[in-house]
GROMACS .gro file of C-alpha atoms in nm:
model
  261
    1UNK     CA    1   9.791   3.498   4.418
    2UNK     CA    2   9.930   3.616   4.766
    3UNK     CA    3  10.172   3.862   4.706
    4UNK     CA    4  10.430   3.983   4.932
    5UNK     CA    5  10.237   4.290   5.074
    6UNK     CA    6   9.987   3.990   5.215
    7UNK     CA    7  10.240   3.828   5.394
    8UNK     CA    8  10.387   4.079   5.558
    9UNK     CA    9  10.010   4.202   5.646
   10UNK     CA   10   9.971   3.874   5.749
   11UNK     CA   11  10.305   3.823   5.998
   12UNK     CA   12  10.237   4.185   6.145
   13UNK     CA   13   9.862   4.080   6.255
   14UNK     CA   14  10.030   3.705   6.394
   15UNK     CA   15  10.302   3.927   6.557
   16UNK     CA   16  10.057   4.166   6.705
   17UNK     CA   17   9.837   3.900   6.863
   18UNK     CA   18  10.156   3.730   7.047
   19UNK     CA   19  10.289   4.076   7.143
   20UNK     CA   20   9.927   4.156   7.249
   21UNK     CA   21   9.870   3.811   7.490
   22UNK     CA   22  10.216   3.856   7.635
   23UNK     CA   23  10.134   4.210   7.716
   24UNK     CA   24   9.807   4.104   7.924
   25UNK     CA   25   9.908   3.753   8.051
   26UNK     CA   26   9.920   3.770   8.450
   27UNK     CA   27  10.216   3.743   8.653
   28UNK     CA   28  10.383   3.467   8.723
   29UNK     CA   29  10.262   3.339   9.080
   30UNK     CA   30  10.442   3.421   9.399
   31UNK     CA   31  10.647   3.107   9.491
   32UNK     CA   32  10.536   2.972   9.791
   33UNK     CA   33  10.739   2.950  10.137
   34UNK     CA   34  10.838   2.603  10.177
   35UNK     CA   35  10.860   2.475  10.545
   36UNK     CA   36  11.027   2.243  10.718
   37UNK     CA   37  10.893   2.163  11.027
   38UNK     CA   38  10.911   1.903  11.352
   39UNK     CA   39  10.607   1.670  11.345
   40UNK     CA   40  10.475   1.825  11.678
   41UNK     CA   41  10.417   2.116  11.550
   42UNK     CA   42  10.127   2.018  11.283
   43UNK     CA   43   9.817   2.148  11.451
   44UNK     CA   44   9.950   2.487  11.549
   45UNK     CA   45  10.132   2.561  11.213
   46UNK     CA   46   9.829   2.433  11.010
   47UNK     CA   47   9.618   2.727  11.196
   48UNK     CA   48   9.905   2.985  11.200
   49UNK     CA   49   9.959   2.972  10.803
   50UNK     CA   50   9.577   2.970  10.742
   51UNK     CA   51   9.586   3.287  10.877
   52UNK     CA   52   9.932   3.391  10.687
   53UNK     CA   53   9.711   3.279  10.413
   54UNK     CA   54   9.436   3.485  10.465
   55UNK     CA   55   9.626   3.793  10.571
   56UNK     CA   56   9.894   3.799  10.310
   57UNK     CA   57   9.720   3.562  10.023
   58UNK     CA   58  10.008   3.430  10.029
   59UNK     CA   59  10.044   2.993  10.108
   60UNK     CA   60  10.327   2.850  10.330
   61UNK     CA   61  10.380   2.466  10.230
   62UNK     CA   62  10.480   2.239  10.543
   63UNK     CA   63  10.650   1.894  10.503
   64UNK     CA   64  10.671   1.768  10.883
   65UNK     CA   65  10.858   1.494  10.960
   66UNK     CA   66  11.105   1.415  11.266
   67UNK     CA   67  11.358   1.728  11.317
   68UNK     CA   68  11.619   1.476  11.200
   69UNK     CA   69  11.535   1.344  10.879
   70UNK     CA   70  11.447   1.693  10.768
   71UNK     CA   71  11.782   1.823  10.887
   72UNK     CA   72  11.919   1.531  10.687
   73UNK     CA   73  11.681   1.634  10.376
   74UNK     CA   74  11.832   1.989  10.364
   75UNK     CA   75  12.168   1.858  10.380
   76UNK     CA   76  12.137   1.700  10.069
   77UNK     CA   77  11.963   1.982   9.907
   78UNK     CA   78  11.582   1.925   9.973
   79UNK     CA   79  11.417   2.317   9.891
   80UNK     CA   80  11.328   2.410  10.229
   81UNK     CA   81  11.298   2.837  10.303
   82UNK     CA   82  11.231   2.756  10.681
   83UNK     CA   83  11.326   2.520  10.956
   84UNK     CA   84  11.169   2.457  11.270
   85UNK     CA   85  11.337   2.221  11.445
   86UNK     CA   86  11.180   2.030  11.796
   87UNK     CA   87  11.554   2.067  11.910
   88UNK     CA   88  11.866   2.258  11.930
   89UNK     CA   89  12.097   1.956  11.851
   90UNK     CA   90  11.967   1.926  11.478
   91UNK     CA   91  11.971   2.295  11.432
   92UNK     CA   92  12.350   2.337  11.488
   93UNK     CA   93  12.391   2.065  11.254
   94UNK     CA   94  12.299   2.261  11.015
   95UNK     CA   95  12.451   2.558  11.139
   96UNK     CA   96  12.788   2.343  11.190
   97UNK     CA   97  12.749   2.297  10.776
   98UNK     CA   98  12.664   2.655  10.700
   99UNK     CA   99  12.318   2.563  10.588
  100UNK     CA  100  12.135   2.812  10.782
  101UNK     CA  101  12.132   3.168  10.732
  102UNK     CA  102  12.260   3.239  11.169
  103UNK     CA  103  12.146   3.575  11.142
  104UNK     CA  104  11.752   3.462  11.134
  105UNK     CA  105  11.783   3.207  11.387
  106UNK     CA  106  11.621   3.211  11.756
  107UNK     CA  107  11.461   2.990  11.997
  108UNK     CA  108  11.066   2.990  11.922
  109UNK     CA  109  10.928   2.713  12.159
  110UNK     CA  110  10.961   2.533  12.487
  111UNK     CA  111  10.720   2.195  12.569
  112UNK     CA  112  10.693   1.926  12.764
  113UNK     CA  113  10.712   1.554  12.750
  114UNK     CA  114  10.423   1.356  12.890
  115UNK     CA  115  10.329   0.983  12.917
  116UNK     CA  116  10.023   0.878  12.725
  117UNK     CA  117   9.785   0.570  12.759
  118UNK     CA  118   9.520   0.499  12.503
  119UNK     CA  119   9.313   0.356  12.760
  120UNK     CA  120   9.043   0.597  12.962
  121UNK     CA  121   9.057   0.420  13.302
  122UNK     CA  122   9.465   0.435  13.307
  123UNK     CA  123   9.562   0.543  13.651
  124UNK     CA  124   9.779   0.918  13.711
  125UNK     CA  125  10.130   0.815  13.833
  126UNK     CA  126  10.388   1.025  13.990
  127UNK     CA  127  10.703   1.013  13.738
  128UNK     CA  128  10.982   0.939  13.957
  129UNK     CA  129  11.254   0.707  14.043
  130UNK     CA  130  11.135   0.397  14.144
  131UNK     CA  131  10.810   0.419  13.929
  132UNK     CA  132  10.764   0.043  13.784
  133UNK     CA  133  10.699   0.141  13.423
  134UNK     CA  134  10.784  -0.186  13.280
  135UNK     CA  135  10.512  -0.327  13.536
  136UNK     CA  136  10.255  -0.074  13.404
  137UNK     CA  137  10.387  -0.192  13.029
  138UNK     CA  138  10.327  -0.571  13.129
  139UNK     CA  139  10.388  -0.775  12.807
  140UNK     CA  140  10.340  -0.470  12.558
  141UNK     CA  141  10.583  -0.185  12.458
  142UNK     CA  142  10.670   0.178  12.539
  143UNK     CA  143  10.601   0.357  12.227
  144UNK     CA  144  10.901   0.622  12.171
  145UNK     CA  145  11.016   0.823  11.886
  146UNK     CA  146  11.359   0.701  11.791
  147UNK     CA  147  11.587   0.735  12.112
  148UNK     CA  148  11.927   0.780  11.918
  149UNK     CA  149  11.770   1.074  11.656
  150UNK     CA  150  11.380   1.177  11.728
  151UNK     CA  151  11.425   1.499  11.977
  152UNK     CA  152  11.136   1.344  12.108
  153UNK     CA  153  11.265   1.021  12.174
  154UNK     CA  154  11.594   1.161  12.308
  155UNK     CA  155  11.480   1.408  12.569
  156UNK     CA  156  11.213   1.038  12.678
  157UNK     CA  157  11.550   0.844  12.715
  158UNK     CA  158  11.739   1.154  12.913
  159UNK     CA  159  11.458   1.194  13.102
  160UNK     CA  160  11.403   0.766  13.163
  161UNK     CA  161  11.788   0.737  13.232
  162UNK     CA  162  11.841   1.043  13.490
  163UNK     CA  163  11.495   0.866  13.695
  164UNK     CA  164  11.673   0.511  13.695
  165UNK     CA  165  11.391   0.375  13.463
  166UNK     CA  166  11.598   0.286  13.166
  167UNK     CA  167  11.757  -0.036  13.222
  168UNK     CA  168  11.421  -0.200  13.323
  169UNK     CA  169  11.245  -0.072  12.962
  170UNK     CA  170  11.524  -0.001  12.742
  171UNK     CA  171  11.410  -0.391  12.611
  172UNK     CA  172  11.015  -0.303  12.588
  173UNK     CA  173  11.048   0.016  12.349
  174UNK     CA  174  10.896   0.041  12.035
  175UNK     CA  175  11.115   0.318  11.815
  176UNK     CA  176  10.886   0.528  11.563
  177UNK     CA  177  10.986   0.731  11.308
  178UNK     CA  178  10.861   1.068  11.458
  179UNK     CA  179  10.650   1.148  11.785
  180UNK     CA  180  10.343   1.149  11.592
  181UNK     CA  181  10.393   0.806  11.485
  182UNK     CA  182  10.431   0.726  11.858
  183UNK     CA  183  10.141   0.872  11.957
  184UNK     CA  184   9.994   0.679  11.664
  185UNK     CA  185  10.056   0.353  11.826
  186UNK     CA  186   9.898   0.451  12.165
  187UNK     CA  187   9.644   0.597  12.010
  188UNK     CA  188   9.536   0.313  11.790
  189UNK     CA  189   9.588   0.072  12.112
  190UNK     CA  190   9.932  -0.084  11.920
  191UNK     CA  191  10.115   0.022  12.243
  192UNK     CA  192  10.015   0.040  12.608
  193UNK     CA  193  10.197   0.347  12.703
  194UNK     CA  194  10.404   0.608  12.499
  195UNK     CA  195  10.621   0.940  12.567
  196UNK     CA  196  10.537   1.226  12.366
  197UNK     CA  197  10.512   1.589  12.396
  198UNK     CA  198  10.207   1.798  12.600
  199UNK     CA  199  10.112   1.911  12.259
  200UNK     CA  200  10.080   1.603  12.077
  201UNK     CA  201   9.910   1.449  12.352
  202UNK     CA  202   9.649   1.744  12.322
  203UNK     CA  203   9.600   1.680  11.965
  204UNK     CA  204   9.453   1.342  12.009
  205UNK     CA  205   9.102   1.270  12.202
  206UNK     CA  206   9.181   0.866  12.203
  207UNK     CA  207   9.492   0.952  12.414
  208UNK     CA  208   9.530   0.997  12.768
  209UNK     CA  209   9.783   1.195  13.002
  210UNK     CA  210   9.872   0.994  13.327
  211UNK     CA  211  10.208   1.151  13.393
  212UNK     CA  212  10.426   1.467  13.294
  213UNK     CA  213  10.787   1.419  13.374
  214UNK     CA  214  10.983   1.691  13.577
  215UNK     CA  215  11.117   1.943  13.419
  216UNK     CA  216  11.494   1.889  13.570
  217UNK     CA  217  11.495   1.509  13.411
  218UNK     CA  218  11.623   1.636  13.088
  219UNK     CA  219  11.723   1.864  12.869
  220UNK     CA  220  11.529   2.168  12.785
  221UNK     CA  221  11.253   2.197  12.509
  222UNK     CA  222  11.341   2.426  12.278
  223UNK     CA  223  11.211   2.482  11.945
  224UNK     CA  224  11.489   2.641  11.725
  225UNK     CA  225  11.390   2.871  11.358
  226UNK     CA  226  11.571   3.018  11.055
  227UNK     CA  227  11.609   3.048  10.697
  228UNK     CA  228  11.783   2.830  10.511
  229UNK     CA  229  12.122   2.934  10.389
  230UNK     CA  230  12.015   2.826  10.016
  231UNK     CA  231  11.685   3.012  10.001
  232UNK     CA  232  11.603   3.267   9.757
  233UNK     CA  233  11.249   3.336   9.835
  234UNK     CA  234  11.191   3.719   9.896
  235UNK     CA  235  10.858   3.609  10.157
  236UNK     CA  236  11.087   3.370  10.347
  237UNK     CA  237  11.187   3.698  10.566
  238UNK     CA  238  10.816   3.790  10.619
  239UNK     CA  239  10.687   3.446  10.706
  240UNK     CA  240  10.948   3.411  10.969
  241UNK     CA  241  10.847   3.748  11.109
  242UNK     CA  242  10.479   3.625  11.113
  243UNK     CA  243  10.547   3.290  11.319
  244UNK     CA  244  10.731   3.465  11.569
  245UNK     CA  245  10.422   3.775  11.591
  246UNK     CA  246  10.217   3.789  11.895
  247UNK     CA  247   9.950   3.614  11.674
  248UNK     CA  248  10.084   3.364  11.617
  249UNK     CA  249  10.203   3.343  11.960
  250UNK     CA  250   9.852   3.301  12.097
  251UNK     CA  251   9.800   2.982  11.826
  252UNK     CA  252  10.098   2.845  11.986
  253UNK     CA  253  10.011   2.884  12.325
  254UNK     CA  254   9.605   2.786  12.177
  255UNK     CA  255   9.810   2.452  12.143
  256UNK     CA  256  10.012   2.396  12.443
  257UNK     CA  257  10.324   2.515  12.387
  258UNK     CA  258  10.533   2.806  12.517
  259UNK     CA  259  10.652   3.071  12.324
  260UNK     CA  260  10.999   3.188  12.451
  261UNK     CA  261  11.062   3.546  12.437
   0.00000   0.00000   0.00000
């Protein structure tokens, strides 16, 4: 017969084993920095948070997209610690909402934008007015990120429309979601001809660079960071510190891009 004494035996020895596991049961895992982050940036942030990684143990997760949709995403509440954004225009948007902390913020990056064949034997050309780019386009299109929201797109179309080379192509582009899906049509031969940045261009062996365009043809490159005015996570503060450190600097630059002081 079990008598009282045995159940109370009994409950102490269950009680000491939970007590016991929750003593020794490891800590809950460090969240990790979520990153937001222009699609031109893939290559160099891949190799700069393997080595945050590395150095810190610590992982950085990175959904890249076109600075606009992600702007958009945080606007309606997508978990994002850090922004990078391929332009200044989508960063104040967010600063115009309070949805950046401002105190964080700076200007990381400059670039350029080049245009890209996918074919080897593509002649160099001089980008200036009077170049016959729908002539070198023929029958096929000018692959573009979106001119009315990619920064990559917009600073193309600046750059097209200051040279006098809009109105003659403005009917032949092909509007992608992002520059890497640009340089995804060039590079799979879906387009003759594309405008992306230096970097991207860089990134992929099956495209070629036949023309920068000047520097004065549109507005400047600049690659704009912060935290996000929502985020809560303590290693936000730290990452940001390690993208702008002279390592990571050199990654950057390993890349093609320039890192602004």
């Amino acid at each position: 017969m079990t008598t009282r004494r045995d159940w109370l035996k009994a409950i102490s020895l269950a009680l000491g084993v939970v007590l016991a596991g929750t003593a020794f049961a490891p800590a809950q895992a460090a969240e990790k920095v979520s990153v937001f982050a222009a699609a031109s940036l893939k290559n160099a942030l891949d190799a700069i948070n393997g080595e945050w990684l590395k150095q810190t143990g610590k992982e950085a997760i990175v959904s890249y997209a076109a600075s606009s949709a992600l702007a958009k995403q945080i606007e309606q509440g997508a978990p994002a610690d850090v922004f990078i954004s391929a332009d200044l225009a989508w960063m104040d948007y967010l600063a115009d909402k309070k949805l950046i902390k401002a105190d964080t913020r700076s200007n990381l990056l400059g670039n350029r934008i080049v245009l890209v064949s996918g074919k080897s034997d593509a002649p160099a050309v001089e980008i200036e007015p009077g170049l016959d780019l729908a002539g070198l386009l023929g029958d096929g299109r000018l692959a573009m990120g979106a001119v009315d929201s990619v920064p990559a797109g917009k600073y193309g179309k600046a750059a097209l429309e200051k040279l006098g080379l809009w109105p003659n192509v403005a009917g032949k582009v092909a509007g992608a979601e992002s520059v890497r899906a640009a340089l995804l049509l060039v590079s799979r031969g879906e387009a003759p001809y594309g405008i992306v940045y230096r970097t991207d261009a860089a990134a992929d062996a099956n495209v070629k660079v036949v023309g920068t365009f000047p520097e004065d043809s549109h507005p400047p490159i600049i690659y704009p960071v912060a935290i996000t005015a929502d985020s809560r996570n303590a290693d936000a503060a730290a990452y940001l510190e390690f993208v702008r450190s002279p390592e990571a600097a050199a990654l950057f630059q390993a890349e093609g891009f320039t890192v602004l002081e």
